[in-house]
Coordinates of C-alpha atoms in Angstrom, one line a residue:
M9 CA 120.1 166.2 125.1
D10 CA 117.9 167.5 127.9
R11 CA 117.0 165.0 130.7
K12 CA 113.2 165.1 131.2
I13 CA 111.4 164.3 134.4
S14 CA 107.7 164.5 134.9
P15 CA 106.6 165.2 138.5
E16 CA 103.1 164.4 139.4
C17 CA 100.7 167.1 140.7
A18 CA 98.2 165.9 143.3
L19 CA 95.2 167.1 141.3
E20 CA 95.1 166.0 137.6
D21 CA 93.8 167.9 134.7
H22 CA 91.5 165.5 132.7
N23 CA 90.3 168.1 130.3
S24 CA 93.1 168.3 127.8
S25 CA 94.9 165.8 125.7
V26 CA 98.0 166.1 127.8
P27 CA 97.2 166.1 131.6
H28 CA 98.6 169.2 133.2
S29 CA 99.3 167.1 136.2
K30 CA 102.1 165.6 134.1
F31 CA 104.0 168.6 132.9
H32 CA 107.7 168.1 131.9
E33 CA 110.5 170.1 133.3
S34 CA 114.1 169.9 132.1
H35 CA 116.8 170.7 134.7
S36 CA 120.1 172.1 133.8
V37 CA 122.4 169.2 133.0
T38 CA 125.5 168.7 131.0
N39 CA 125.5 167.2 127.6
G40 CA 128.1 164.9 126.1
E41 CA 130.5 167.8 125.6
N42 CA 130.2 169.0 129.1
E43 CA 128.2 172.1 128.0
M44 CA 125.4 173.4 130.2
V45 CA 121.9 173.0 128.8
E46 CA 119.5 175.7 129.8
P47 CA 116.3 174.5 131.6
T48 CA 113.1 174.6 129.7
I49 CA 109.4 173.7 130.4
E50 CA 107.5 172.0 127.7
A51 CA 104.0 173.1 126.7
N52 CA 103.8 175.9 129.2
Q53 CA 106.3 178.7 129.6
K54 CA 106.7 180.1 133.1
G55 CA 104.6 183.2 133.5
K56 CA 102.1 182.2 130.8
K57 CA 98.7 180.7 131.6
P58 CA 97.9 177.6 129.5
K59 CA 94.9 177.8 127.2
R60 CA 92.0 175.6 128.4
S61 CA 88.4 175.3 127.3
W62 CA 85.1 174.2 128.8
S63 CA 84.3 170.6 128.2
L64 CA 81.2 168.4 128.7
F65 CA 83.1 165.1 128.5
G66 CA 86.8 165.9 127.9
D67 CA 88.8 162.7 127.2
D68 CA 86.9 160.8 129.9
L69 CA 84.9 158.6 127.4
N70 CA 88.1 157.6 125.6
D71 CA 89.4 155.8 128.7
M72 CA 86.4 154.4 130.5
V73 CA 88.6 152.0 132.6
G74 CA 90.7 154.9 133.8
F75 CA 87.6 157.0 134.5
L76 CA 85.9 154.2 136.5
R77 CA 89.1 153.8 138.5
A78 CA 89.0 157.6 139.2
L79 CA 85.4 157.2 140.5
A80 CA 86.3 154.3 142.7
A81 CA 89.3 156.2 144.0
E82 CA 87.1 159.2 145.0
F83 CA 84.6 156.9 146.7
I84 CA 87.4 155.2 148.7
G85 CA 89.1 158.5 149.5
T86 CA 86.0 160.2 150.8
F87 CA 85.0 157.0 152.7
F88 CA 88.3 157.2 154.7
L89 CA 88.1 160.9 155.1
I90 CA 84.9 160.6 157.1
L91 CA 85.9 157.4 158.8
I92 CA 89.3 158.4 160.0
C93 CA 89.2 162.2 160.2
V94 CA 85.7 162.7 161.5
G95 CA 86.2 159.5 163.5
S96 CA 89.2 161.1 165.2
A97 CA 86.9 163.7 166.8
N98 CA 84.3 161.2 167.7
S99 CA 86.7 158.6 169.2
R100 CA 88.3 161.2 171.4
V101 CA 84.9 162.0 172.9
L102 CA 84.1 158.3 173.3
M103 CA 87.4 157.8 175.1
G104 CA 86.8 160.8 177.3
L105 CA 89.8 162.7 175.9
S106 CA 88.0 165.9 175.0
G107 CA 88.4 167.7 178.3
N108 CA 91.3 169.9 177.4
A109 CA 90.1 172.2 174.6
A110 CA 93.5 173.2 173.3
T111 CA 94.6 169.6 173.0
Y112 CA 91.4 168.5 171.5
F113 CA 91.5 171.2 168.7
L114 CA 95.2 170.5 167.9
A115 CA 94.6 166.7 167.8
I116 CA 91.6 167.0 165.4
S117 CA 93.5 169.6 163.3
F118 CA 96.4 167.3 162.9
A119 CA 94.1 164.4 162.1
F120 CA 92.4 166.2 159.3
G121 CA 95.5 167.9 157.9
L122 CA 97.7 164.8 157.9
G123 CA 94.8 162.5 157.0
I124 CA 93.5 164.4 154.0
G125 CA 97.1 165.1 152.9
G126 CA 97.7 161.4 152.9
I127 CA 94.5 160.6 151.1
V128 CA 95.3 163.2 148.4
H129 CA 98.7 161.6 148.0
I130 CA 97.2 158.1 147.6
L131 CA 94.6 159.1 145.1
S132 CA 96.6 161.5 143.0
E133 CA 97.5 159.1 140.2
A134 CA 94.1 157.6 140.0
S135 CA 91.7 160.5 140.3
G136 CA 93.7 163.7 141.2
G137 CA 92.6 163.3 144.9
N138 CA 89.7 165.7 145.0
V139 CA 87.6 164.1 147.8
N140 CA 85.7 167.4 148.1
P141 CA 82.9 168.5 145.8
A142 CA 84.0 172.1 146.3
V143 CA 87.4 171.2 144.9
S144 CA 85.8 169.4 142.0
L145 CA 83.6 172.4 141.2
A146 CA 86.6 174.7 141.3
L147 CA 88.6 172.5 139.0
F148 CA 85.6 172.5 136.6
L149 CA 85.3 176.3 136.7
D150 CA 89.0 176.6 136.1
K151 CA 88.5 174.3 133.0
R152 CA 90.7 171.5 134.4
I153 CA 88.1 168.8 134.4
S154 CA 85.0 168.1 132.4
L155 CA 81.5 168.8 133.6
M156 CA 80.7 165.0 133.6
R157 CA 83.7 164.3 135.7
C158 CA 82.8 167.1 138.1
I159 CA 79.2 165.8 138.6
L160 CA 80.1 162.1 138.8
Y161 CA 83.0 162.9 141.3
T162 CA 80.4 164.8 143.4
V163 CA 78.0 161.8 143.4
V164 CA 80.7 159.3 144.4
Q165 CA 82.1 161.6 147.0
F166 CA 78.8 161.8 148.7
L167 CA 78.2 158.0 148.4
G168 CA 81.7 157.4 149.9
G169 CA 81.1 159.9 152.6
F170 CA 77.8 158.4 153.7
A171 CA 79.3 154.9 153.6
G172 CA 82.2 156.1 155.9
A173 CA 79.7 157.8 158.2
G174 CA 77.6 154.7 158.4
V175 CA 80.6 152.5 159.3
L176 CA 81.8 155.1 161.8
Y177 CA 78.4 155.2 163.5
A178 CA 78.2 151.4 163.6
L179 CA 81.6 151.2 165.3
G180 CA 80.8 153.4 168.2
N181 CA 78.6 153.2 171.2
H182 CA 76.0 155.9 170.3
S183 CA 73.2 155.0 172.6
Q184 CA 73.4 158.6 174.0
V185 CA 73.7 161.8 171.9
S186 CA 76.3 163.1 174.3
S187 CA 78.7 160.4 173.1
I188 CA 78.6 161.6 169.5
A189 CA 81.0 164.3 168.2
G190 CA 82.3 165.5 165.0
G191 CA 79.2 167.2 163.5
N192 CA 79.2 170.6 162.0
G193 CA 77.3 173.2 163.9
Y194 CA 77.7 176.6 165.5
D195 CA 76.8 178.2 168.8
S196 CA 73.9 180.6 168.1
N197 CA 74.8 182.5 171.3
I198 CA 78.1 183.5 169.6
L199 CA 77.4 183.3 165.8
G200 CA 74.5 183.9 163.6
A201 CA 73.8 181.8 160.5
E202 CA 75.3 184.4 158.2
H203 CA 78.5 184.4 160.2
A204 CA 78.8 180.7 160.1
F205 CA 78.1 180.8 156.3
F206 CA 80.8 183.3 155.6
I207 CA 83.4 181.6 157.8
E208 CA 82.8 178.5 155.7
V209 CA 83.1 180.5 152.5
L210 CA 86.3 182.2 153.5
G211 CA 87.9 179.0 154.8
T212 CA 87.1 177.2 151.6
M213 CA 88.4 180.0 149.5
F214 CA 91.7 179.8 151.3
L215 CA 91.8 176.0 150.7
I216 CA 91.0 176.3 147.0
L217 CA 93.5 179.2 146.5
T218 CA 96.1 176.9 148.0
I219 CA 95.2 174.0 145.6
L220 CA 95.2 176.3 142.6
A221 CA 98.6 177.7 143.5
T222 CA 99.9 174.1 144.0
I223 CA 98.8 172.9 140.6
D224 CA 99.6 176.1 138.6
E225 CA 101.6 175.0 135.5
R226 CA 103.5 178.2 135.7
R227 CA 105.1 176.9 138.9
G228 CA 106.4 173.8 137.1
Y229 CA 109.5 173.5 139.2
I230 CA 107.4 172.3 142.2
P231 CA 107.9 168.6 142.9
S232 CA 105.0 166.3 143.3
Y233 CA 105.0 165.9 147.1
T234 CA 104.4 169.6 147.7
A235 CA 100.7 169.2 146.6
P236 CA 99.5 166.9 149.4
L237 CA 101.8 168.7 151.8
S238 CA 100.6 172.1 151.0
I239 CA 97.0 171.0 151.1
G240 CA 97.4 169.2 154.4
I241 CA 99.1 172.2 156.0
A242 CA 96.2 174.5 154.7
I243 CA 93.6 172.2 156.2
F244 CA 95.5 171.9 159.5
V245 CA 95.6 175.7 159.8
L246 CA 92.0 176.2 158.8
H247 CA 90.9 173.6 161.5
I248 CA 92.8 175.5 164.2
W249 CA 91.0 178.7 163.2
M250 CA 87.5 177.3 162.4
I251 CA 86.8 174.5 164.9
P252 CA 85.7 176.9 167.7
Y253 CA 83.3 178.5 165.3
T254 CA 81.8 175.9 163.0
N255 CA 83.9 172.8 163.6
C256 CA 85.3 173.4 160.1
S257 CA 83.5 171.9 157.3
I258 CA 85.2 173.3 154.1
N259 CA 83.8 170.3 152.3
P260 CA 80.0 169.7 151.5
V261 CA 80.4 166.0 152.1
R262 CA 82.1 166.5 155.4
G263 CA 79.6 169.1 156.4
T264 CA 76.6 167.0 155.5
V265 CA 76.9 163.2 155.8
W266 CA 77.8 162.9 159.5
N267 CA 75.2 165.4 160.5
V268 CA 72.5 163.4 158.6
V269 CA 73.7 160.0 160.1
I270 CA 73.8 161.3 163.7
G271 CA 70.6 163.4 163.3
Q272 CA 72.2 166.6 164.7
Y273 CA 72.1 170.2 163.4
P274 CA 69.4 169.5 160.8
E275 CA 68.6 173.3 160.2
E276 CA 72.4 174.2 160.0
T277 CA 73.5 171.5 157.6
L278 CA 72.6 173.5 154.5
I279 CA 75.2 176.1 155.6
F280 CA 77.9 173.5 155.7
M281 CA 76.9 172.1 152.3
F282 CA 76.6 175.3 150.3
G283 CA 79.1 177.5 152.1
P284 CA 82.1 175.5 150.8
W285 CA 80.7 175.4 147.2
V286 CA 80.3 179.2 147.2
G287 CA 83.9 179.6 148.5
G288 CA 85.2 177.2 145.9
A289 CA 83.4 179.0 143.1
L290 CA 84.7 182.4 144.3
A291 CA 88.2 181.3 144.6
V292 CA 88.7 180.5 140.9
P293 CA 88.1 184.0 139.4
I294 CA 90.1 185.6 142.3
Y295 CA 93.1 183.4 141.7
N296 CA 93.0 183.9 137.9
A297 CA 92.7 187.6 138.2
I298 CA 95.3 188.2 140.9
F299 CA 97.7 185.4 141.0

């Protein structure tokens, strides 16, 4: 008999009766007569896209306890994303460690890449580890989660983000605006609003394409730990590129809540809210058409 293992993907599919995050792959093993058994993949053959459909509720109402756990996980994950990752930028300024631009950019890039990768890994079993409304929108458009889950994930992600931003603000000495860092903005002497918007769109597209490739059922041989690792690396690289331009949002929550709490960049905040959503929406048809 084939030996079945079921690796976990970092982002779950809650829209079908069998979550695509728990696909089963059989490796070549010997049976009792020492004959080799050919590897197979249940439910989804390599090279064939699984059939999915739009759903208003999916199976979410059939497991309310699990659904509430998922919402709590998204709240906690986004709370720590803002507290730790945005806090890493803010704390370096408070400590006077932001003088060397190259070191500052690398430190923040590592904090976001490794931090979000860790958060995705922690949340993967409970909620799929979205922690980003642009990711939730993309998963809905790809018919992986229900509309209800997409909307409620977005709500609790913003609530968790504002909670994290509030705690972060309370922990620091912010009597002077110069002691606050980590907001999303751009230098109008270098960039126009349209440039900042398209940088955020393109950056988020790259992130979503990475996620869709990571959870693609046709790549069923990929072990579970590659999902948070791939996502973390993508976020690390994007921050190295985007910090000098927009301080790298690629997440409507990250681009909004800290700006609102600290009262900076009020006219620019909409760019960092809607740019990632547009990038996430565009990435889905591009991935399905080409990859």
